[in-house]
């Protein structure tokens, strides 16, 4: 829930910068800000959906949602681990995945808004960019911890030692969304103008 709140805030930062552009007659800023917010909306749906599927796959096999009973699952659930890692990297804005691209657009819109004639906007836009950077660092820390506790190290329980990969249909859903994270990131030059 905190992560979703953070990502809706990122969307609103982009849209807010776009509204500043619209209010001041700056069409480039308006377009860039709205594009940033909408692109992050699409990207969030893809990487958060992937993370939810990965998060659901683990308890499906272990019968528990306690991360303290997990560990070592990268060996027993390699497809789930790879998909979750892709989602974790995307939500943490690691290039070249989709989260990086849309957050980059948000940064660009905030920097462009910082060139405004308004002293208030000149002060708030760089502050918003700094807050975005801090939020990104905290997200990365949270997902490194979640991935590390769940998938790396030794198995910390009998259920983790006995775990096996989820059925193919569940893996397929994660693979499709993981591929979406890569396609939306690497394909941003084609997707961006379409969304704009």
N, CA, C and O of each residue as an XYZ file, in Angstrom:
784
protein
N       0.822     -1.192      0.000
C       0.000      0.000      0.000
C       0.866      1.256      0.000
O       0.561      2.219     -0.704
N       1.946      1.254      0.787
C       2.828      2.424      0.809
C       3.465      2.633     -0.562
O       3.608      3.763     -1.028
N       3.843      1.533     -1.195
C       4.459      1.632     -2.520
C       3.467      2.184     -3.539
O       3.833      3.003     -4.382
N       2.228      1.744     -3.467
C       1.216      2.265     -4.392
C       0.984      3.751     -4.156
O       0.825      4.518     -5.105
N       0.964      4.156     -2.891
C       0.807      5.573     -2.569
C       1.979      6.370     -3.140
O       1.789      7.452     -3.697
N       3.185      5.833     -2.998
C       4.370      6.498     -3.546
C       4.240      6.649     -5.060
O       4.513      7.721     -5.602
N       3.829      5.594     -5.738
C       3.760      5.639     -7.198
C       2.633      6.537     -7.703
O       2.774      7.161     -8.755
N       1.532      6.612     -6.983
C       0.488      7.572     -7.358
C       1.029      8.991     -7.169
O       0.713      9.883     -7.956
N       1.835      9.201     -6.140
C       2.475     10.498     -5.954
C       3.398     10.845     -7.111
O       3.450     11.998     -7.539
N       4.126      9.858     -7.622
C       5.004     10.092     -8.777
C       4.165     10.487     -9.985
O       4.517     11.415    -10.713
N       3.055      9.782    -10.196
C       2.162     10.127    -11.307
C       1.675     11.569    -11.163
O       1.669     12.328    -12.133
N       1.272     11.938     -9.961
C       0.746     13.276     -9.730
C       1.828     14.348     -9.842
O       1.525     15.485    -10.201
N       3.082     14.011     -9.543
C       4.168     14.971     -9.769
C       4.257     15.307    -11.255
O       4.366     16.475    -11.630
N       4.210     14.277    -12.097
C       4.261     14.509    -13.539
C       3.065     15.299    -14.025
O       3.211     16.261    -14.779
N       1.884     14.894    -13.596
C       0.672     15.586    -14.024
C       0.658     17.015    -13.483
O       0.222     17.935    -14.175
N       1.129     17.203    -12.258
C       1.214     18.554    -11.694
C       2.135     19.444    -12.503
O       1.816     20.604    -12.762
N       3.284     18.900    -12.906
C       4.196     19.684    -13.753
C       3.517     20.004    -15.082
O       3.668     21.103    -15.617
N       2.768     19.036    -15.609
C       2.027     19.290    -16.848
C       0.981     20.373    -16.679
O       0.783     21.187    -17.581
N       0.313     20.394    -15.544
C      -0.690     21.430    -15.285
C      -0.048     22.804    -15.152
O      -0.623     23.812    -15.564
N       1.151     22.835    -14.573
C       1.881     24.110    -14.512
C       2.172     24.585    -15.931
O       2.020     25.765    -16.244
N       2.594     23.648    -16.789
C       2.842     23.995    -18.187
C       1.593     24.492    -18.876
O       1.641     25.466    -19.627
N       0.464     23.827    -18.627
C      -0.797     24.252    -19.248
C      -1.216     25.636    -18.739
O      -1.698     26.465    -19.511
N      -1.030     25.880    -17.444
C      -1.443     27.157    -16.862
C      -0.567     28.318    -17.327
O      -1.025     29.458    -17.399
N       0.687     28.023    -17.642
C       1.596     29.095    -18.050
C       1.769     29.179    -19.562
O       2.571     29.971    -20.056
N       1.021     28.367    -20.290
C       1.115     28.399    -21.748
C       2.359     27.716    -22.309
O       2.720     27.934    -23.465
N       3.011     26.896    -21.499
C       4.201     26.162    -21.933
C       3.753     24.782    -22.417
O       3.627     23.847    -21.626
N       3.516     24.668    -23.714
C       3.004     23.422    -24.277
C       3.948     22.250    -24.136
O       3.509     21.113    -23.961
N       5.248     22.517    -24.211
C       6.230     21.436    -24.077
C       6.166     20.851    -22.670
O       6.127     19.631    -22.505
N       6.156     21.709    -21.661
C       6.064     21.245    -20.280
C       4.732     20.552    -20.038
O       4.689     19.520    -19.367
N       3.656     21.093    -20.565
C       2.342     20.464    -20.395
C       2.350     19.059    -20.968
O       1.909     18.118    -20.309
N       2.850     18.907    -22.196
C       2.891     17.589    -22.825
C       3.803     16.619    -22.103
O       3.453     15.457    -21.898
N       4.989     17.107    -21.713
C       5.957     16.246    -21.037
C       5.438     15.788    -19.679
O       5.571     14.616    -19.327
N       4.851     16.703    -18.920
C       4.339     16.345    -17.596
C       3.200     15.347    -17.655
O       3.177     14.376    -16.898
N       2.255     15.585    -18.554
C       1.127     14.649    -18.688
C       1.623     13.303    -19.197
O       1.187     12.258    -18.714
N       2.534     13.320    -20.170
C       3.123     12.071    -20.664
C       3.791     11.321    -19.517
O       3.615     10.110    -19.385
N       4.555     12.027    -18.687
C       5.246     11.395    -17.564
C       4.252     10.717    -16.622
O       4.453      9.570    -16.224
N       3.189     11.420    -16.270
C       2.195     10.850    -15.357
C       1.464      9.661    -15.957
O       1.274      8.645    -15.289
N       1.052      9.782    -17.222
C       0.316      8.682    -17.868
C       1.227      7.485    -18.094
O       0.814      6.344    -17.885
N       2.468      7.734    -18.521
C       3.403      6.634    -18.751
C       3.687      5.911    -17.434
O       3.786      4.684    -17.413
N       3.819      6.658    -16.337
C       4.055      5.998    -15.050
C       2.817      5.213    -14.606
O       2.940      4.172    -13.960
N       1.651      5.700    -14.945
C       0.426      4.953    -14.650
C       0.453      3.587    -15.331
O       0.182      2.568    -14.697
N       0.777      3.569    -16.614
C       0.849      2.308    -17.367
C       1.944      1.419    -16.788
O       1.729      0.230    -16.551
N       3.105      1.996    -16.567
C       4.225      1.215    -16.046
C       3.924      0.654    -14.664
O       4.262     -0.493    -14.368
N       3.296      1.453    -13.826
C       2.952      0.978    -12.487
C       2.017     -0.213    -12.556
O       2.167     -1.168    -11.794
N       1.058     -0.164    -13.459
C       0.142     -1.305    -13.609
C       0.907     -2.570    -13.976
O       0.578     -3.656    -13.501
N       1.921     -2.434    -14.817
C       2.679     -3.608    -15.264
C       3.597     -4.122    -14.156
O       3.534     -5.302    -13.811
N       4.455     -3.255    -13.585
C       5.389     -3.791    -12.598
C       4.732     -4.127    -11.271
O       5.179     -5.047    -10.585
N       3.690     -3.412    -10.891
C       3.017     -3.763     -9.635
C       2.222     -5.052     -9.805
O       2.170     -5.874     -8.890
N       1.596     -5.235    -10.981
C       0.924     -6.504    -11.256
C       1.890     -7.663    -11.186
O       1.568     -8.715    -10.632
N       3.077     -7.478    -11.747
C       4.114     -8.513    -11.701
C       4.516     -8.818    -10.262
O       4.647     -9.983     -9.884
N       4.709     -7.788     -9.471
C       5.096     -8.002     -8.076
C       3.994     -8.695     -7.280
O       4.278     -9.531     -6.422
N       2.743     -8.349     -7.560
C       1.643     -9.041     -6.874
C       1.596    -10.510     -7.261
O       1.367    -11.365     -6.406
N       1.809    -10.818     -8.535
C       1.818    -12.221     -8.948
C       2.967    -12.976     -8.291
O       2.785    -14.100     -7.824
N       4.154    -12.362     -8.253
C       5.291    -12.999     -7.599
C       5.062    -13.179     -6.109
O       5.420    -14.206     -5.531
N       4.460    -12.166     -5.494
C       4.165    -12.232     -4.064
C       3.110    -13.289     -3.767
O       3.129    -13.902     -2.700
N       2.203    -13.503     -4.690
C       1.191    -14.547     -4.503
C       1.721    -15.939     -4.782
O       1.256    -16.912     -4.188
N       2.696    -16.044     -5.685
C       3.239    -17.354     -6.047
C       3.988    -17.998     -4.879
O       3.910    -19.211     -4.686
N       4.701    -17.203     -4.112
C       5.504    -17.763     -3.022
C       4.625    -18.389     -1.941
O       4.841    -19.554     -1.607
N       3.647    -17.680     -1.376
C       2.787    -18.335     -0.379
C       1.974    -19.491     -0.962
O       1.605    -20.421     -0.245
N       1.699    -19.426     -2.262
C       0.991    -20.536     -2.906
C       1.774    -21.834     -2.736
O       1.184    -22.889     -2.503
N       3.080    -21.761     -2.850
C       3.917    -22.949     -2.713
C       4.332    -23.242     -1.285
O       4.508    -24.403     -0.914
N       4.489    -22.202     -0.480
C       4.974    -22.414      0.881
C       3.852    -22.573      1.901
O       4.060    -23.144      2.972
N       2.676    -22.074      1.574
C       1.573    -22.153      2.523
C       1.690    -21.146      3.654
O       0.957    -21.242      4.639
N       2.583    -20.194      3.537
C       2.747    -19.149      4.545
C       3.187    -17.863      3.859
O       3.851    -17.890      2.823
N       2.810    -16.752      4.446
C       3.243    -15.456      3.937
C       4.345    -14.861      4.806
O       4.760    -13.724      4.585
N       4.816    -15.608      5.779
C       5.869    -15.125      6.671
C       7.211    -15.173      5.949
O       7.700    -16.247      5.600
N       7.796    -14.009      5.730
C       9.090    -13.951      5.054
C      10.181    -14.615      5.884
O      11.188    -15.065      5.337
N       9.991    -14.681      7.189
C      10.994    -15.299      8.051
C      11.071    -16.815      7.856
O      12.045    -17.443      8.272
N      10.054    -17.402      7.230
C      10.054    -18.854      6.952
C      10.531    -19.155      5.538
O      10.457    -20.299      5.088
N      11.010    -18.155      4.848
C      11.406    -18.334      3.447
C      12.925    -18.419      3.345
O      13.585    -18.921      4.255
N      13.465    -17.940      2.265
C      14.900    -17.994      2.036
C      15.262    -19.118      1.089
O      14.635    -20.178      1.110
N      16.255    -18.899      0.271
C      16.745    -19.928     -0.638
C      15.811    -20.292     -1.777
O      16.040    -21.283     -2.470
N      14.768    -19.512     -1.981
C      13.775    -19.881     -2.996
C      14.256    -19.636     -4.422
O      13.627    -20.101     -5.372
N      15.352    -18.919     -4.584
C      15.858    -18.683     -5.937
C      16.234    -20.008     -6.609
O      16.153    -20.130     -7.831
N      16.641    -20.988     -5.818
C      17.002    -22.306     -6.355
C      15.768    -23.154     -6.644
O      15.764    -23.941     -7.590
N      14.742    -23.002     -5.853
C      13.560    -23.856     -5.984
C      12.464    -23.230     -6.849
O      11.625    -23.935     -7.409
N      12.484    -21.922     -6.949
C      11.484    -21.204     -7.751
C      12.200    -20.178     -8.645
O      11.983    -18.976     -8.491
N      13.038    -20.632     -9.565
C      13.860    -19.694    -10.335
C      13.062    -18.753    -11.232
O      13.446    -17.595    -11.396
N      11.971    -19.221    -11.810
C      11.168    -18.355    -12.685
C      10.481    -17.263    -11.871
O      10.441    -16.100    -12.274
N       9.950    -17.653    -10.732
C       9.303    -16.677     -9.851
C      10.334    -15.674     -9.347
O      10.065    -14.474     -9.302
N      11.509    -16.163     -8.969
C      12.556    -15.275     -8.471
C      12.987    -14.284     -9.549
O      13.141    -13.095     -9.270
N      13.181    -14.761    -10.774
C      13.602    -13.871    -11.865
C      12.523    -12.837    -12.170
O      12.822    -11.665    -12.401
N      11.278    -13.275    -12.168
C      10.182    -12.343    -12.439
C      10.068    -11.305    -11.324
O       9.913    -10.115    -11.599
N      10.144    -11.748    -10.071
C      10.055    -10.812     -8.950
C      11.221     -9.831     -8.986
O      11.038     -8.641     -8.731
N      12.416    -10.324     -9.301
C      13.577     -9.438     -9.387
C      13.380     -8.392    -10.479
O      13.738     -7.229    -10.296
N      12.814     -8.798    -11.608
C      12.535     -7.845    -12.688
C      11.562     -6.777    -12.208
O      11.783     -5.589    -12.442
N      10.487     -7.187    -11.538
C       9.520     -6.232    -11.002
C      10.135     -5.322     -9.955
O       9.852     -4.125     -9.920
N      10.982     -5.895     -9.095
C      11.634     -5.097     -8.059
C      12.576     -4.067     -8.671
O      12.658     -2.935     -8.192
N      13.287     -4.456     -9.729
C      14.178     -3.510    -10.401
C      13.370     -2.435    -11.128
O      13.761     -1.268    -11.147
N      12.252     -2.825    -11.720
C      11.419     -1.846    -12.434
C      10.822     -0.830    -11.469
O      10.845      0.369    -11.746
N      10.291     -1.287    -10.345
C       9.679     -0.364     -9.391
C      10.733      0.524     -8.721
O      10.422      1.614     -8.240
N      11.982      0.046     -8.694
C      13.080      0.824     -8.120
C      13.733      1.744     -9.146
O      14.732      2.401     -8.852
N      13.164      1.788    -10.353
C      13.631      2.681    -11.431
C      15.056      2.371    -11.868
O      15.869      3.276    -12.056
N      15.350      1.087    -12.029
C      16.658      0.659    -12.510
C      16.601      0.576    -14.037
O      15.714     -0.082    -14.581
N      17.532      1.234    -14.737
C      17.510      1.162    -16.203
C      17.858     -0.246    -16.674
O      18.605     -0.937    -15.982
N      17.369     -0.686    -17.780
C      16.573      0.005    -18.783
C      15.083     -0.304    -18.655
O      14.352     -0.215    -19.642
N      14.627     -0.662    -17.473
C      13.239     -1.099    -17.307
C      12.274      0.086    -17.269
O      12.682      1.243    -17.170
N      10.993     -0.236    -17.351
C       9.955      0.780    -17.549
C       9.852      1.809    -16.421
O       9.581      2.980    -16.687
N      10.058      1.407    -15.197
C       9.976      2.360    -14.094
C      11.008      3.461    -14.209
O      10.738      4.608    -13.852
N      12.183      3.126    -14.702
C      13.226      4.125    -14.904
C      12.781      5.167    -15.925
O      12.956      6.366    -15.709
N      12.210      4.712    -17.031
C      11.851      5.624    -18.114
C      10.790      6.618    -17.669
O      10.929      7.821    -17.890
N       9.728      6.117    -17.040
C       8.670      7.052    -16.654
C       9.130      7.982    -15.535
O       8.730      9.147    -15.504
N       9.959      7.493    -14.617
C      10.485      8.398    -13.587
C      11.436      9.417    -14.213
O      11.491     10.561    -13.762
N      12.179      9.024    -15.235
C      13.038      9.965    -15.940
C      12.204     11.083    -16.558
O      12.579     12.254    -16.495
N      11.069     10.712    -17.158
C      10.174     11.727    -17.722
C       9.658     12.658    -16.621
O       9.529     13.863    -16.835
N       9.366     12.102    -15.451
C       8.903     12.944    -14.336
C      10.016     13.907    -13.924
O       9.767     15.097    -13.727
N      11.246     13.395    -13.793
C      12.373     14.283    -13.475
C      12.491     15.393    -14.514
O      12.640     16.563    -14.160
N      12.425     15.032    -15.789
C      12.565     16.030    -16.848
C      11.465     17.092    -16.754
O      11.722     18.279    -16.956
N      10.243     16.657    -16.447
C       9.156     17.630    -16.325
C       9.364     18.537    -15.110
O       9.051     19.726    -15.163
N       9.886     17.986    -14.025
C      10.156     18.816    -12.845
C      11.289     19.800    -13.107
O      11.223     20.953    -12.681
N      12.328     19.351    -13.806
C      13.424     20.263    -14.142
C      12.940     21.362    -15.080
O      13.325     22.522    -14.937
N      12.095     20.993    -16.036
C      11.545     22.002    -16.957
C      10.645     22.978    -16.199
O      10.656     24.175    -16.483
N       9.871     22.478    -15.244
C       9.012     23.359    -14.442
C       9.855     24.317    -13.604
O       9.437     25.443    -13.330
N      11.045     23.867    -13.197
C      11.936     24.701    -12.403
C      12.434     25.934    -13.148
O      12.939     26.876    -12.535
N      12.291     25.925    -14.469
C      12.687     27.091    -15.270
C      11.560     28.107    -15.398
O      11.659     29.056    -16.176
N      10.489     27.910    -14.635
C       9.325     28.789    -14.678
C       9.680     30.193    -14.173
O      10.677     30.388    -13.477
N       8.852     31.148    -14.536
C       9.026     32.520    -14.050
C       8.548     32.683    -12.612
O       8.913     33.645    -11.936
N       7.735     31.743    -12.149
C       7.182     31.837    -10.799
C       8.233     31.446     -9.756
O       8.805     30.359     -9.838
N       8.494     32.320     -8.775
C       9.454     31.964     -7.725
C       9.014     30.737     -6.929
O       9.848     29.939     -6.502
N       7.703     30.589     -6.730
C       7.202     29.435     -5.990
C       7.508     28.143     -6.737
O       7.995     27.180     -6.145
N       7.225     28.122     -8.029
C       7.487     26.921     -8.834
C       8.987     26.658     -8.908
O       9.416     25.506     -8.847
N       9.790     27.717     -9.041
C      11.248     27.566     -9.078
C      11.769     26.910     -7.803
O      12.750     26.167     -7.842
N      11.123     27.180     -6.685
C      11.545     26.593     -5.413
C      11.003     25.199     -5.184
O      11.695     24.339     -4.638
N       9.763     24.972     -5.601
C       9.109     23.695     -5.312
C       9.549     22.589     -6.267
O       9.682     21.440     -5.845
N       9.776     22.901     -7.537
C      10.109     21.868     -8.524
C      11.402     21.119     -8.168
O      11.405     19.889     -8.199
N      12.504     21.814     -7.830
C      13.704     21.066     -7.433
C      13.510     20.274     -6.139
O      14.073     19.192     -5.977
N      12.716     20.820     -5.226
C      12.412     20.097     -3.992
C      11.646     18.810     -4.304
O      11.926     17.761     -3.725
N      10.681     18.896     -5.218
C       9.929     17.703     -5.620
C      10.852     16.676     -6.267
O      10.693     15.477     -6.037
N      11.819     17.128     -7.075
C      12.779     16.205     -7.695
C      13.627     15.518     -6.625
O      13.911     14.324     -6.730
N      14.029     16.262     -5.605
C      14.817     15.675     -4.509
C      13.989     14.655     -3.732
O      14.497     13.600     -3.352
N      12.723     14.965     -3.497
C      11.836     14.027     -2.801
C      11.650     12.763     -3.636
O      11.621     11.657     -3.096
N      11.526     12.925     -4.946
C      11.405     11.774     -5.839
C      12.649     10.899     -5.753
O      12.540      9.673     -5.727
N      13.819     11.508     -5.709
C      15.061     10.742     -5.589
C      15.104      9.979     -4.265
O      15.506      8.816     -4.231
N      14.698     10.622     -3.190
C      14.673      9.965     -1.882
C      13.680      8.804     -1.885
O      13.984      7.725     -1.376
N      12.507      9.021     -2.450
C      11.506      7.952     -2.513
C      12.023      6.776     -3.333
O      11.776      5.619     -2.991
N      12.740      7.071     -4.416
C      13.310      6.003     -5.228
C      14.341      5.188     -4.466
O      14.382      3.963     -4.582
N      15.169      5.866     -3.690
C      16.174      5.165     -2.891
C      15.513      4.287     -1.826
O      15.950      3.161     -1.587
N      14.472      4.798     -1.194
C      13.773      4.003     -0.179
C      13.066      2.799     -0.802
O      13.046      1.718     -0.215
N      12.489      2.985     -1.983
C      11.844      1.864     -2.679
C      12.865      0.795     -3.015
O      12.607     -0.395     -2.834
N      14.020      1.210     -3.502
C      15.067      0.242     -3.837
C      15.486     -0.537     -2.592
O      15.653     -1.755     -2.653
N      15.658      0.150     -1.468
C      16.036     -0.534     -0.231
C      14.979     -1.543      0.185
O      15.309     -2.661      0.583
N      13.720     -1.162      0.096
C      12.642     -2.062      0.517
C      12.584     -3.315     -0.358
O      12.373     -4.418      0.146
N      12.772     -3.142     -1.669
C      12.659     -4.297     -2.548
C      13.918     -5.152     -2.549
O      13.835     -6.353     -2.804
N      15.081     -4.570     -2.272
C      16.284     -5.378     -2.081
C      16.089     -6.267     -0.856
O      16.441     -7.447     -0.873
N      15.533     -5.697      0.195
C      15.280     -6.475      1.413
C      14.256     -7.577      1.154
O      14.460     -8.721      1.562
N      13.158     -7.241      0.478
C      12.119     -8.242      0.210
C      12.664     -9.377     -0.639
O      12.409    -10.546     -0.351
N      13.419     -9.039     -1.696
C      13.978    -10.087     -2.549
C      15.003    -10.907     -1.780
O      15.002    -12.136     -1.856
N      15.871    -10.236     -1.042
C      16.920    -10.935     -0.301
C      16.377    -11.900      0.729
O      16.820    -13.046      0.799
N      15.430    -11.457      1.524
C      14.872    -12.325      2.573
C      14.130    -13.510      1.963
O      14.218    -14.629      2.470
N      13.408    -13.269      0.889
C      12.566    -14.307      0.305
C      13.345    -15.303     -0.539
O      13.139    -16.512     -0.424
N      14.237    -14.803     -1.386
C      14.815    -15.668     -2.410
C      16.272    -16.056     -2.206
O      16.713    -17.052     -2.780
N      17.033    -15.319     -1.417
C      18.456    -15.621     -1.288
C      18.763    -16.230      0.070
O      17.888    -16.342      0.929
N      20.009    -16.617      0.248
C      20.444    -17.198      1.511
C      19.928    -18.616      1.691
O      19.375    -19.208      0.764
N      20.109    -19.146      2.865
C      19.631    -20.511      3.123
C      18.121    -20.532      3.372
O      17.527    -19.538      3.789
N      17.526    -21.680      3.108
C      16.108    -21.866      3.433
C      15.960    -21.824      4.943
O      16.702    -22.487      5.668
N      14.992    -21.037      5.417
C      14.828    -20.879      6.862
C      13.644    -21.663      7.413
O      13.166    -21.375      8.511
N      13.183    -22.622      6.682
C      12.073    -23.434      7.158
C      11.897    -24.655      6.271
O      12.371    -24.696      5.136
N      11.218    -25.631      6.806
C      10.999    -26.870      6.056
C      10.200    -26.611      4.789
O      10.478    -27.206      3.748
N       9.219    -25.736      4.865
C       8.419    -25.429      3.671
C       9.279    -24.828      2.566
O       9.089    -25.136      1.390
N      10.217    -23.980      2.942
C      11.109    -23.380      1.945
C      12.029    -24.436      1.339
O      12.341    -24.379      0.149
N      12.464    -25.402      2.154
C      13.331    -26.464      1.635
C      12.584    -27.385      0.681
O      13.197    -27.988     -0.200
N      11.277    -27.503      0.842
C      10.469    -28.397      0.011
C       9.755    -27.689     -1.139
O       9.048    -28.337     -1.911
N       9.925    -26.391     -1.266
C       9.183    -25.608     -2.265
C       9.546    -26.035     -3.683
O      10.636    -26.544     -3.942
N       8.604    -25.814     -4.587
C       8.852    -26.056     -6.010
C       8.195    -24.918     -6.788
O       7.378    -24.166     -6.255
N       8.574    -24.813     -8.061
C       8.049    -23.738     -8.899
C       6.531    -23.865     -9.042
O       5.980    -24.966     -9.005
N       5.875    -22.732     -9.203
C       4.416    -22.710     -9.388
C       4.071    -23.280    -10.775
O       4.951    -23.419    -11.624
N       2.800    -23.608    -11.001
C       2.402    -24.160    -12.310
C       2.704    -23.212    -13.466
O       2.855    -22.005    -13.278
N       2.787    -23.776    -14.645
C       3.165    -23.039    -15.845
C       2.304    -21.828    -16.136
O       2.816    -20.805    -16.590
N       1.010    -21.921    -15.887
C       0.131    -20.781    -16.159
C       0.479    -19.597    -15.262
O       0.408    -18.445    -15.691
N       0.855    -19.881    -14.018
C       1.248    -18.806    -13.113
C       2.583    -18.200    -13.544
O       2.768    -16.984    -13.489
N       3.503    -19.051    -13.969
C       4.786    -18.563    -14.467
C       4.576    -17.720    -15.719
O       5.204    -16.674    -15.880
N       3.692    -18.177    -16.608
C       3.448    -17.460    -17.866
C       2.951    -16.043    -17.605
O       3.387    -15.103    -18.270
N       2.049    -15.881    -16.651
C       1.560    -14.548    -16.318
C       2.683    -13.632    -15.857
O       2.734    -12.461    -16.232
N       3.585    -14.175    -15.038
C       4.710    -13.369    -14.560
C       5.670    -13.050    -15.699
O       6.176    -11.931    -15.788
N       5.923    -14.016    -16.565
C       6.849    -13.797    -17.683
C       6.310    -12.723    -18.626
O       7.070    -11.881    -19.105
N       5.005    -12.746    -18.893
C       4.410    -11.734    -19.774
C       4.595    -10.335    -19.181
O       4.962     -9.405    -19.898
N       4.346    -10.181    -17.893
C       4.492     -8.866    -17.265
C       5.960     -8.460    -17.152
O       6.285     -7.281    -17.292
N       6.854     -9.427    -16.897
C       8.285     -9.111    -16.860
C       8.754     -8.643    -18.234
O       9.534     -7.697    -18.340
N       8.280     -9.306    -19.276
C       8.612     -8.873    -20.636
C       8.044     -7.477    -20.891
O       8.677     -6.662    -21.562
N       6.851     -7.201    -20.357
C       6.265     -5.869    -20.490
C       7.128     -4.798    -19.849
O       7.236     -3.690    -20.374
N       7.751     -5.122    -18.704
C       8.654     -4.162    -18.059
C       9.825     -3.833    -18.974
O      10.235     -2.677    -19.069
N      10.362     -4.844    -19.647
C      11.492     -4.616    -20.553
C      11.048     -3.890    -21.816
O      11.719     -2.961    -22.267
N       9.930     -4.305    -22.386
C       9.461     -3.701    -23.642
C       9.091     -2.240    -23.428
O       9.435     -1.392    -24.252
N       8.403     -1.931    -22.344
C       8.032     -0.540    -22.083
C       9.245      0.322    -21.747
O       9.232      1.533    -21.966
N      10.290     -0.306    -21.215
C      11.513      0.442    -20.943
C      12.335      0.658    -22.192
O      12.651      1.793    -22.549
N      12.682     -0.429    -22.858
C      13.504     -0.331    -24.072
C      12.735      0.263    -25.244
O      13.321      0.894    -26.124
N      11.411      0.057    -25.255
C      10.601      0.555    -26.352
C       9.996      1.920    -26.091
O       9.079      2.335    -26.800
N      10.494      2.629    -25.082
C       9.947      3.939    -24.735
C       9.950      4.921    -25.903
O       9.018      5.718    -26.011
N      10.969      4.903    -26.796
C      10.903      5.830    -27.933
C       9.693      5.604    -28.847
O       9.231      6.531    -29.513
N       9.188      4.374    -28.875
C       7.987      4.094    -29.682
C       6.722      4.291    -28.860
O       5.722      4.791    -29.374
N       6.754      3.902    -27.581
C       5.556      3.981    -26.746
C       5.267      5.415    -26.314
O       4.107      5.822    -26.267
N       6.298      6.178    -26.000
C       6.126      7.554    -25.521
C       5.318      8.430    -26.462
O       4.345      9.045    -26.025
N       5.682      8.513    -27.735
C       4.889      9.335    -28.652
C       3.449      8.855    -28.792
O       2.535      9.663    -28.958
N       3.245      7.533    -28.725
C       1.883      6.997    -28.801
C       1.057      7.471    -27.617
O      -0.085      7.899    -27.785
N       1.629      7.398    -26.414
C       0.921      7.863    -25.220
C       0.720      9.369    -25.251
O      -0.313      9.874    -24.812
N       1.723     10.093    -25.778
C       1.614     11.545    -25.844
C       0.454     11.943    -26.745
O       0.196     13.132    -26.931
